[in-house]
Structure formats: C-alpha cells, structure tokens
Amino acid sequence: RRLRPRVPTDWTDAPTGWPGEIEAGLLDAVLSIRATYGRPTTGVRAAVQRWREQRGGVHLDDLRVFEAVDADSMADVVHNRQRLADGSLKTVGLLRAAQRLRDVGVTRTRELRADSPVHRAAVTDVPGLGDATWHYLTLVTDAPQREPSPRVTDAVRTMLGSDVSPAASNVLLAHAAVAFDVAALTLE
C-alpha cells in the first residue's frame, strides 16, 4: 500500500530486460553506462535491436559470437561510439568483458552465476566497468542467484522506513511486481 502512490501505472515503454540473452544483456549493461536509456526504438534498446538484426533475428545468448567481432565494426552496427571512463569505446569494454567471461566458462546466460566472485571479476575488472555494470547485467539477463541492486534495497528501506536485507528486498520486489502486474525487472 505504501508503494502504490509512488509507482507509475503506465508500463508501456518500461524496459523488460533480456532474460536468457547474455549478448543483449551485456550490450545493454555496457552501452547504458552514463547514457540515456531511451525508448524501444531509441537509445540502448535500439542498439540491441540493431545487433539482433545483424545476427539475423536470433536469440542473443552466445558470447562466442563476439570472438569474430572487432570493436569498431560493432560500434558501427549498434550506432554507438560513446566512450568509457578510460577513453576506450564502450564496445571495447564490452568485448573485453565477453572475452573474460568466456575465459571463466561463461558463454550463455544459464552459465552466468550472479553469486560467483569469479564471474563478477570478469566484468568488474575491465577498465570502465564496475559493480553497477555487473548488477545490471545480472538483472537484465535474470541470472541465477541474483541479488537486488543496492539501489533497490535502499529504496525499499526508505519506503518502509526500516532496515531490510537484500533477500527481503527481493521478496518485497516480487510481491510488488505481482500487485502491479509487471515483471520484477520492470520495477527494479
């Protein structure tokens, strides 16, 4: 009941993430760094759609395809030449993270473990990427064992006026999603 006045009711353009699509999730997580997210036909979501079209409309869940791609070509396909904090193209960081994830045995979403420090380091040790990128990747791909982002836990604490654990935040988020008839990812 406390949430209802604070939550929008029109979810038409709300992002739904990329459950089970690690390529799309990594694109989204990296390209959305310091960027306007946009609508379905603009910004990051449009970039993911352009990548999907480049791949022939297939399900985007295989990091091995990035082995045959260079950062400049990818930047052209997704229409994104934005840079990370270290000055490199975002697509450079994305391809480095994809390589590092492959190096630790992750090629598909089902292999990505949100609770794995090794998987986390594969992303967060790439210059320009960090904890927020990691949390977002696990969020948009709906990776197993995912914790809510610290921002969500903080928001729940603020709304309730009391301390709650990340696990309790997940439970409350799931209940709120049911109450609002939207995906938990959309609320997060």
mmCIF file of C-alpha atoms in Angstrom:
data_model
loop_
_atom_site.group_PDB
_atom_site.id
_atom_site.type_symbol
_atom_site.label_atom_id
_atom_site.label_comp_id
_atom_site.label_asym_id
_atom_site.label_seq_id
_atom_site.Cartn_x
_atom_site.Cartn_y
_atom_site.Cartn_z
ATOM 1 C CA ARG A 1 0.000 0.000 0.000
ATOM 2 C CA ARG A 2 2.855 2.371 0.721
ATOM 3 C CA LEU A 3 4.227 1.788 -2.771
ATOM 4 C CA ARG A 4 1.097 2.478 -4.789
ATOM 5 C CA PRO A 5 1.274 6.312 -4.715
ATOM 6 C CA ARG A 6 4.970 6.225 -5.716
ATOM 7 C CA VAL A 7 4.824 3.768 -8.600
ATOM 8 C CA PRO A 8 3.721 4.723 -12.123
ATOM 9 C CA THR A 9 0.729 2.976 -13.644
ATOM 10 C CA ASP A 10 1.676 3.130 -17.346
ATOM 11 C CA TRP A 11 4.299 0.489 -18.147
ATOM 12 C CA THR A 12 4.003 0.717 -21.954
ATOM 13 C CA ASP A 13 7.624 1.704 -22.601
ATOM 14 C CA ALA A 14 9.149 0.171 -19.487
ATOM 15 C CA PRO A 15 12.248 -1.932 -20.148
ATOM 16 C CA THR A 16 11.697 -5.657 -19.746
ATOM 17 C CA GLY A 17 15.317 -6.765 -19.887
ATOM 18 C CA TRP A 18 16.741 -9.672 -21.813
ATOM 19 C CA PRO A 19 16.090 -12.832 -19.768
ATOM 20 C CA GLY A 20 18.199 -15.652 -21.141
ATOM 21 C CA GLU A 21 20.023 -13.412 -23.631
ATOM 22 C CA ILE A 22 23.552 -12.725 -22.421
ATOM 23 C CA GLU A 23 24.663 -10.914 -25.598
ATOM 24 C CA ALA A 24 21.752 -8.494 -25.329
ATOM 25 C CA GLY A 25 22.280 -8.136 -21.578
ATOM 26 C CA LEU A 26 25.964 -7.314 -21.936
ATOM 27 C CA LEU A 27 25.220 -4.809 -24.706
ATOM 28 C CA ASP A 28 22.566 -3.186 -22.519
ATOM 29 C CA ALA A 29 24.697 -3.149 -19.372
ATOM 30 C CA VAL A 30 27.719 -1.563 -21.078
ATOM 31 C CA LEU A 31 26.004 0.790 -23.522
ATOM 32 C CA SER A 32 23.742 2.196 -20.801
ATOM 33 C CA ILE A 33 26.721 3.456 -18.752
ATOM 34 C CA ARG A 34 26.308 7.240 -18.467
ATOM 35 C CA ALA A 35 23.761 7.203 -21.290
ATOM 36 C CA THR A 36 20.116 7.979 -21.934
ATOM 37 C CA TYR A 37 18.350 4.653 -21.939
ATOM 38 C CA GLY A 38 15.728 5.639 -24.500
ATOM 39 C CA ARG A 39 12.562 4.004 -25.669
ATOM 40 C CA PRO A 40 12.144 0.768 -27.628
ATOM 41 C CA THR A 41 13.198 2.497 -30.867
ATOM 42 C CA THR A 42 15.921 4.767 -29.484
ATOM 43 C CA GLY A 43 18.994 4.591 -27.295
ATOM 44 C CA VAL A 44 20.234 1.340 -25.806
ATOM 45 C CA ARG A 45 17.191 -0.750 -26.691
ATOM 46 C CA ALA A 46 17.507 0.294 -30.342
ATOM 47 C CA ALA A 47 21.212 -0.620 -30.250
ATOM 48 C CA VAL A 48 20.324 -4.108 -29.007
ATOM 49 C CA GLN A 49 17.718 -4.388 -31.760
ATOM 50 C CA ARG A 50 20.305 -3.405 -34.389
ATOM 51 C CA TRP A 51 22.648 -6.120 -33.053
ATOM 52 C CA ARG A 52 19.770 -8.627 -33.171
ATOM 53 C CA GLU A 53 19.089 -7.692 -36.804
ATOM 54 C CA GLN A 54 22.815 -8.041 -37.623
ATOM 55 C CA ARG A 55 22.654 -11.551 -36.153
ATOM 56 C CA GLY A 56 19.616 -12.464 -38.265
ATOM 57 C CA GLY A 57 16.986 -12.056 -35.557
ATOM 58 C CA VAL A 58 18.247 -14.985 -33.480
ATOM 59 C CA HIS A 59 18.071 -15.430 -29.714
ATOM 60 C CA LEU A 60 21.087 -13.465 -28.403
ATOM 61 C CA ASP A 61 22.576 -15.927 -25.951
ATOM 62 C CA ASP A 62 26.068 -16.886 -27.109
ATOM 63 C CA LEU A 63 29.123 -14.849 -26.118
ATOM 64 C CA ARG A 64 31.242 -16.840 -28.586
ATOM 65 C CA VAL A 65 29.890 -14.730 -31.462
ATOM 66 C CA PHE A 66 31.836 -11.773 -30.086
ATOM 67 C CA GLU A 67 35.112 -13.595 -30.873
ATOM 68 C CA ALA A 68 34.683 -12.765 -34.561
ATOM 69 C CA VAL A 69 33.770 -9.090 -33.996
ATOM 70 C CA ASP A 70 36.029 -6.077 -33.641
ATOM 71 C CA ALA A 71 35.082 -3.060 -31.546
ATOM 72 C CA ASP A 72 34.911 -0.592 -34.446
ATOM 73 C CA SER A 73 32.632 -2.806 -36.527
ATOM 74 C CA MET A 74 30.393 -3.433 -33.546
ATOM 75 C CA ALA A 75 30.240 0.300 -32.788
ATOM 76 C CA ASP A 76 29.092 0.851 -36.366
ATOM 77 C CA VAL A 77 26.397 -1.839 -36.130
ATOM 78 C CA VAL A 78 24.945 -0.573 -32.861
ATOM 79 C CA HIS A 79 25.462 3.105 -33.784
ATOM 80 C CA ASN A 80 27.360 3.811 -30.591
ATOM 81 C CA ARG A 81 30.776 5.454 -30.422
ATOM 82 C CA GLN A 82 30.467 6.562 -26.808
ATOM 83 C CA ARG A 83 33.458 6.073 -24.557
ATOM 84 C CA LEU A 84 34.101 4.587 -21.142
ATOM 85 C CA ALA A 85 35.867 6.470 -18.360
ATOM 86 C CA ASP A 86 39.261 5.155 -19.577
ATOM 87 C CA GLY A 87 38.649 6.704 -23.026
ATOM 88 C CA SER A 88 38.068 3.432 -24.881
ATOM 89 C CA LEU A 89 34.946 2.768 -26.918
ATOM 90 C CA LYS A 90 32.163 1.121 -24.957
ATOM 91 C CA THR A 91 32.310 -1.718 -27.471
ATOM 92 C CA VAL A 92 35.965 -2.292 -26.481
ATOM 93 C CA GLY A 93 34.901 -2.747 -22.848
ATOM 94 C CA LEU A 94 32.009 -4.953 -23.894
ATOM 95 C CA LEU A 95 34.246 -7.242 -25.963
ATOM 96 C CA ARG A 96 36.822 -7.413 -23.161
ATOM 97 C CA ALA A 97 34.110 -8.410 -20.674
ATOM 98 C CA ALA A 98 32.752 -11.007 -23.109
ATOM 99 C CA GLN A 99 36.249 -12.483 -23.543
ATOM 100 C CA ARG A 100 36.864 -12.559 -19.799
ATOM 101 C CA LEU A 101 33.501 -14.243 -19.201
ATOM 102 C CA ARG A 102 34.314 -16.852 -21.862
ATOM 103 C CA ASP A 103 37.706 -17.370 -20.198
ATOM 104 C CA VAL A 104 35.926 -18.388 -16.973
ATOM 105 C CA GLY A 105 33.489 -20.692 -18.770
ATOM 106 C CA VAL A 106 30.501 -18.411 -19.390
ATOM 107 C CA THR A 107 29.088 -18.389 -22.906
ATOM 108 C CA ARG A 108 25.332 -18.481 -22.169
ATOM 109 C CA THR A 109 23.068 -16.946 -19.561
ATOM 110 C CA ARG A 110 22.441 -20.269 -17.851
ATOM 111 C CA GLU A 111 26.185 -20.441 -17.058
ATOM 112 C CA LEU A 112 26.322 -16.966 -15.511
ATOM 113 C CA ARG A 113 26.109 -17.021 -11.720
ATOM 114 C CA ALA A 114 25.286 -13.757 -10.045
ATOM 115 C CA ASP A 115 26.794 -15.063 -6.799
ATOM 116 C CA SER A 116 30.139 -16.010 -8.385
ATOM 117 C CA PRO A 117 33.045 -13.724 -7.449
ATOM 118 C CA VAL A 118 34.944 -15.073 -10.475
ATOM 119 C CA HIS A 119 32.149 -14.148 -12.878
ATOM 120 C CA ARG A 120 31.763 -10.767 -11.203
ATOM 121 C CA ALA A 121 35.500 -10.029 -11.513
ATOM 122 C CA ALA A 122 35.410 -10.986 -15.199
ATOM 123 C CA VAL A 123 33.214 -7.926 -15.717
ATOM 124 C CA THR A 124 34.257 -5.518 -12.972
ATOM 125 C CA ASP A 125 37.987 -5.840 -13.669
ATOM 126 C CA VAL A 126 37.505 -4.414 -17.175
ATOM 127 C CA PRO A 127 38.514 -0.716 -17.138
ATOM 128 C CA GLY A 128 35.406 1.461 -17.228
ATOM 129 C CA LEU A 129 33.060 -1.275 -15.993
ATOM 130 C CA GLY A 130 32.214 -1.820 -12.359
ATOM 131 C CA ASP A 131 29.728 -3.042 -9.780
ATOM 132 C CA ALA A 132 26.804 -1.166 -11.318
ATOM 133 C CA THR A 133 27.513 -2.782 -14.699
ATOM 134 C CA TRP A 134 27.712 -6.210 -13.053
ATOM 135 C CA HIS A 135 24.462 -5.753 -11.108
ATOM 136 C CA TYR A 136 22.715 -4.506 -14.204
ATOM 137 C CA LEU A 137 23.972 -7.421 -16.336
ATOM 138 C CA THR A 138 22.659 -9.939 -13.814
ATOM 139 C CA LEU A 139 19.391 -8.003 -13.580
ATOM 140 C CA VAL A 140 18.597 -7.729 -17.296
ATOM 141 C CA THR A 141 19.575 -11.355 -18.022
ATOM 142 C CA ASP A 142 17.745 -12.634 -14.929
ATOM 143 C CA ALA A 143 20.896 -14.510 -13.930
ATOM 144 C CA PRO A 144 20.574 -17.249 -11.295
ATOM 145 C CA GLN A 145 21.273 -16.256 -7.664
ATOM 146 C CA ARG A 146 20.919 -12.555 -8.382
ATOM 147 C CA GLU A 147 20.698 -10.089 -5.534
ATOM 148 C CA PRO A 148 18.790 -6.865 -5.984
ATOM 149 C CA SER A 149 20.927 -3.848 -6.698
ATOM 150 C CA PRO A 150 21.929 -1.846 -3.622
ATOM 151 C CA ARG A 151 19.817 0.994 -5.034
ATOM 152 C CA VAL A 152 16.684 -1.170 -4.823
ATOM 153 C CA THR A 153 17.433 -2.297 -1.293
ATOM 154 C CA ASP A 154 17.987 1.344 -0.297
ATOM 155 C CA ALA A 155 14.726 2.373 -1.967
ATOM 156 C CA VAL A 156 12.801 -0.355 -0.135
ATOM 157 C CA ARG A 157 14.373 0.705 3.162
ATOM 158 C CA THR A 158 13.369 4.313 2.506
ATOM 159 C CA MET A 159 9.803 3.403 1.542
ATOM 160 C CA LEU A 160 9.331 1.179 4.574
ATOM 161 C CA GLY A 161 11.208 3.405 6.969
ATOM 162 C CA SER A 162 13.091 0.419 8.376
ATOM 163 C CA ASP A 163 16.121 -1.739 7.655
ATOM 164 C CA VAL A 164 15.651 -4.696 5.291
ATOM 165 C CA SER A 165 18.099 -7.228 3.927
ATOM 166 C CA PRO A 166 18.763 -7.705 0.208
ATOM 167 C CA ALA A 167 16.918 -11.053 0.431
ATOM 168 C CA ALA A 168 13.876 -9.350 1.969
ATOM 169 C CA SER A 169 14.070 -6.689 -0.754
ATOM 170 C CA ASN A 170 13.843 -9.446 -3.371
ATOM 171 C CA VAL A 171 10.765 -10.904 -1.713
ATOM 172 C CA LEU A 172 9.093 -7.499 -1.439
ATOM 173 C CA LEU A 173 10.005 -6.677 -5.027
ATOM 174 C CA ALA A 174 8.439 -9.953 -6.214
ATOM 175 C CA HIS A 175 5.235 -9.212 -4.279
ATOM 176 C CA ALA A 176 5.100 -5.666 -5.643
ATOM 177 C CA ALA A 177 5.529 -6.981 -9.188
ATOM 178 C CA VAL A 178 2.563 -9.299 -8.714
ATOM 179 C CA ALA A 179 0.491 -6.476 -7.218
ATOM 180 C CA PHE A 180 1.278 -4.163 -10.153
ATOM 181 C CA ASP A 181 1.086 -6.968 -12.744
ATOM 182 C CA VAL A 182 4.557 -6.278 -14.156
ATOM 183 C CA ALA A 183 7.869 -8.099 -14.232
ATOM 184 C CA ALA A 184 10.055 -7.573 -11.148
ATOM 185 C CA LEU A 185 12.762 -6.437 -13.535
ATOM 186 C CA THR A 186 10.497 -3.602 -14.713
ATOM 187 C CA LEU A 187 10.100 -2.351 -11.135
ATOM 188 C CA GLU A 188 13.780 -2.687 -10.386
#
